[in-house]
């Protein structure tokens, strides 16, 4: 299993659009959940934070195997998700990548 946490800088003039993006994903929860299977995502959570005056979106994921590239998907939810990404994420800013040190889960009885 691969567990990741990454943060991506949002263009300063696109923060409202980033909030719109997160609302779009919440509003379409069932459709988003259906896209997780082909990506082998067991869990995906999104967070936001302001660091050093810059707004970031963070993705936490648990993936069981390499999955379909979301940018190559033709699913309407993924297409809209990628469009929001392209409009909001400032890829000139290196992503914040976190190193997993420990992961704990309760034993299954």
PDB file of C-alpha atoms in Angstrom:
ATOM      1  CA  UNK A   1       0.000   0.000   0.000  1.00  0.00           C
ATOM      2  CA  UNK A   2       1.177   3.502  -0.800  1.00  0.00           C
ATOM      3  CA  UNK A   3       0.234   6.267   1.620  1.00  0.00           C
ATOM      4  CA  UNK A   4       0.889   9.838   0.522  1.00  0.00           C
ATOM      5  CA  UNK A   5       0.358  13.379   1.688  1.00  0.00           C
ATOM      6  CA  UNK A   6       1.159  16.189  -0.746  1.00  0.00           C
ATOM      7  CA  UNK A   7       0.331  19.882  -0.789  1.00  0.00           C
ATOM      8  CA  UNK A   8      -0.042  22.073  -3.846  1.00  0.00           C
ATOM      9  CA  UNK A   9       0.040  25.862  -4.016  1.00  0.00           C
ATOM     10  CA  UNK A  10      -3.054  27.572  -5.375  1.00  0.00           C
ATOM     11  CA  UNK A  11      -2.673  30.629  -7.574  1.00  0.00           C
ATOM     12  CA  UNK A  12      -3.388  33.641  -5.320  1.00  0.00           C
ATOM     13  CA  UNK A  13      -6.143  34.875  -7.641  1.00  0.00           C
ATOM     14  CA  UNK A  14      -7.804  31.426  -7.806  1.00  0.00           C
ATOM     15  CA  UNK A  15      -8.546  30.767  -4.124  1.00  0.00           C
ATOM     16  CA  UNK A  16     -12.300  31.307  -4.608  1.00  0.00           C
ATOM     17  CA  UNK A  17     -12.208  28.898  -7.554  1.00  0.00           C
ATOM     18  CA  UNK A  18     -10.329  26.357  -5.390  1.00  0.00           C
ATOM     19  CA  UNK A  19     -13.136  26.568  -2.817  1.00  0.00           C
ATOM     20  CA  UNK A  20     -15.625  26.112  -5.677  1.00  0.00           C
ATOM     21  CA  UNK A  21     -13.648  22.999  -6.715  1.00  0.00           C
ATOM     22  CA  UNK A  22     -13.848  21.503  -3.235  1.00  0.00           C
ATOM     23  CA  UNK A  23     -17.596  22.251  -3.140  1.00  0.00           C
ATOM     24  CA  UNK A  24     -17.985  20.561  -6.553  1.00  0.00           C
ATOM     25  CA  UNK A  25     -16.303  17.421  -5.211  1.00  0.00           C
ATOM     26  CA  UNK A  26     -18.492  17.420  -2.071  1.00  0.00           C
ATOM     27  CA  UNK A  27     -21.659  17.950  -4.118  1.00  0.00           C
ATOM     28  CA  UNK A  28     -20.716  15.060  -6.390  1.00  0.00           C
ATOM     29  CA  UNK A  29     -19.509  12.711  -3.626  1.00  0.00           C
ATOM     30  CA  UNK A  30     -21.092   9.526  -5.026  1.00  0.00           C
ATOM     31  CA  UNK A  31     -19.662  10.113  -8.502  1.00  0.00           C
ATOM     32  CA  UNK A  32     -16.228  10.935  -7.058  1.00  0.00           C
ATOM     33  CA  UNK A  33     -16.312   7.760  -4.955  1.00  0.00           C
ATOM     34  CA  UNK A  34     -16.950   5.698  -8.114  1.00  0.00           C
ATOM     35  CA  UNK A  35     -13.753   7.061  -9.694  1.00  0.00           C
ATOM     36  CA  UNK A  36     -11.573   5.781  -6.829  1.00  0.00           C
ATOM     37  CA  UNK A  37     -11.736   2.108  -7.858  1.00  0.00           C
ATOM     38  CA  UNK A  38      -9.884   2.444 -11.186  1.00  0.00           C
ATOM     39  CA  UNK A  39      -7.248   4.502  -9.364  1.00  0.00           C
ATOM     40  CA  UNK A  40      -6.918   1.758  -6.692  1.00  0.00           C
ATOM     41  CA  UNK A  41      -7.565   4.379  -4.028  1.00  0.00           C
ATOM     42  CA  UNK A  42      -8.749   2.928  -0.775  1.00  0.00           C
ATOM     43  CA  UNK A  43      -9.053   6.385   0.760  1.00  0.00           C
ATOM     44  CA  UNK A  44      -8.571   9.963  -0.394  1.00  0.00           C
ATOM     45  CA  UNK A  45      -8.966  13.054   1.792  1.00  0.00           C
ATOM     46  CA  UNK A  46      -8.448  16.683   0.858  1.00  0.00           C
ATOM     47  CA  UNK A  47      -7.330  19.431   3.208  1.00  0.00           C
ATOM     48  CA  UNK A  48      -6.540  23.117   2.867  1.00  0.00           C
ATOM     49  CA  UNK A  49      -4.167  25.381   4.765  1.00  0.00           C
ATOM     50  CA  UNK A  50      -2.449  28.717   4.437  1.00  0.00           C
ATOM     51  CA  UNK A  51       1.318  28.514   4.893  1.00  0.00           C
ATOM     52  CA  UNK A  52       3.520  31.577   4.713  1.00  0.00           C
ATOM     53  CA  UNK A  53       0.622  33.565   3.306  1.00  0.00           C
ATOM     54  CA  UNK A  54       0.078  31.039   0.491  1.00  0.00           C
ATOM     55  CA  UNK A  55      -3.080  28.925   0.185  1.00  0.00           C
ATOM     56  CA  UNK A  56      -2.502  25.200  -0.409  1.00  0.00           C
ATOM     57  CA  UNK A  57      -4.662  22.183  -1.120  1.00  0.00           C
ATOM     58  CA  UNK A  58      -3.428  18.874   0.306  1.00  0.00           C
ATOM     59  CA  UNK A  59      -4.193  15.340  -0.828  1.00  0.00           C
ATOM     60  CA  UNK A  60      -3.921  12.405   1.562  1.00  0.00           C
ATOM     61  CA  UNK A  61      -4.344   9.029  -0.102  1.00  0.00           C
ATOM     62  CA  UNK A  62      -4.064   5.333   0.554  1.00  0.00           C
ATOM     63  CA  UNK A  63      -3.556   3.426  -2.691  1.00  0.00           C
ATOM     64  CA  UNK A  64      -3.363  -0.359  -3.000  1.00  0.00           C
ATOM     65  CA  UNK A  65      -1.638  -0.410  -6.429  1.00  0.00           C
ATOM     66  CA  UNK A  66      -0.681   1.997  -9.194  1.00  0.00           C
ATOM     67  CA  UNK A  67      -3.879   3.219 -10.785  1.00  0.00           C
ATOM     68  CA  UNK A  68      -5.286   4.924 -13.816  1.00  0.00           C
ATOM     69  CA  UNK A  69      -3.904   8.416 -14.410  1.00  0.00           C
ATOM     70  CA  UNK A  70      -6.749  10.788 -13.577  1.00  0.00           C
ATOM     71  CA  UNK A  71      -5.608  13.168 -16.347  1.00  0.00           C
ATOM     72  CA  UNK A  72      -6.224  10.406 -18.912  1.00  0.00           C
ATOM     73  CA  UNK A  73      -9.709   9.575 -17.623  1.00  0.00           C
ATOM     74  CA  UNK A  74     -12.778  10.377 -19.702  1.00  0.00           C
ATOM     75  CA  UNK A  75     -15.116  10.192 -16.692  1.00  0.00           C
ATOM     76  CA  UNK A  76     -16.948  13.562 -16.515  1.00  0.00           C
ATOM     77  CA  UNK A  77     -16.047  13.997 -12.828  1.00  0.00           C
ATOM     78  CA  UNK A  78     -12.354  13.423 -13.558  1.00  0.00           C
ATOM     79  CA  UNK A  79     -12.457  15.750 -16.575  1.00  0.00           C
ATOM     80  CA  UNK A  80     -13.902  18.550 -14.403  1.00  0.00           C
ATOM     81  CA  UNK A  81     -11.446  17.731 -11.602  1.00  0.00           C
ATOM     82  CA  UNK A  82      -8.494  18.082 -14.018  1.00  0.00           C
ATOM     83  CA  UNK A  83      -9.915  21.358 -15.389  1.00  0.00           C
ATOM     84  CA  UNK A  84     -10.098  22.764 -11.848  1.00  0.00           C
ATOM     85  CA  UNK A  85      -6.537  21.529 -11.190  1.00  0.00           C
ATOM     86  CA  UNK A  86      -5.229  23.295 -14.283  1.00  0.00           C
ATOM     87  CA  UNK A  87      -7.035  26.520 -13.362  1.00  0.00           C
ATOM     88  CA  UNK A  88      -6.084  26.540  -9.672  1.00  0.00           C
ATOM     89  CA  UNK A  89      -2.777  24.778  -8.997  1.00  0.00           C
ATOM     90  CA  UNK A  90       0.422  26.774  -9.505  1.00  0.00           C
ATOM     91  CA  UNK A  91       2.768  24.058 -10.725  1.00  0.00           C
ATOM     92  CA  UNK A  92       5.698  26.502 -10.749  1.00  0.00           C
ATOM     93  CA  UNK A  93       5.714  26.125  -6.943  1.00  0.00           C
ATOM     94  CA  UNK A  94       7.244  22.804  -5.859  1.00  0.00           C
ATOM     95  CA  UNK A  95       4.684  20.617  -4.085  1.00  0.00           C
ATOM     96  CA  UNK A  96       4.995  20.025  -0.370  1.00  0.00           C
ATOM     97  CA  UNK A  97       5.729  16.341   0.053  1.00  0.00           C
ATOM     98  CA  UNK A  98       5.542  14.623   3.389  1.00  0.00           C
ATOM     99  CA  UNK A  99       7.456  11.485   4.305  1.00  0.00           C
ATOM    100  CA  UNK A 100       5.457   8.791   6.062  1.00  0.00           C
ATOM    101  CA  UNK A 101       7.247   7.824   9.257  1.00  0.00           C
ATOM    102  CA  UNK A 102       4.637   5.572  10.874  1.00  0.00           C
ATOM    103  CA  UNK A 103       1.194   4.218  10.057  1.00  0.00           C
ATOM    104  CA  UNK A 104      -0.975   2.519  12.663  1.00  0.00           C
ATOM    105  CA  UNK A 105      -4.182   0.568  12.283  1.00  0.00           C
ATOM    106  CA  UNK A 106      -6.037  -1.457  14.874  1.00  0.00           C
ATOM    107  CA  UNK A 107      -5.803  -5.232  14.560  1.00  0.00           C
ATOM    108  CA  UNK A 108      -8.705  -6.992  12.895  1.00  0.00           C
ATOM    109  CA  UNK A 109     -10.399  -9.370  15.338  1.00  0.00           C
TER     110      UNK A 109
END
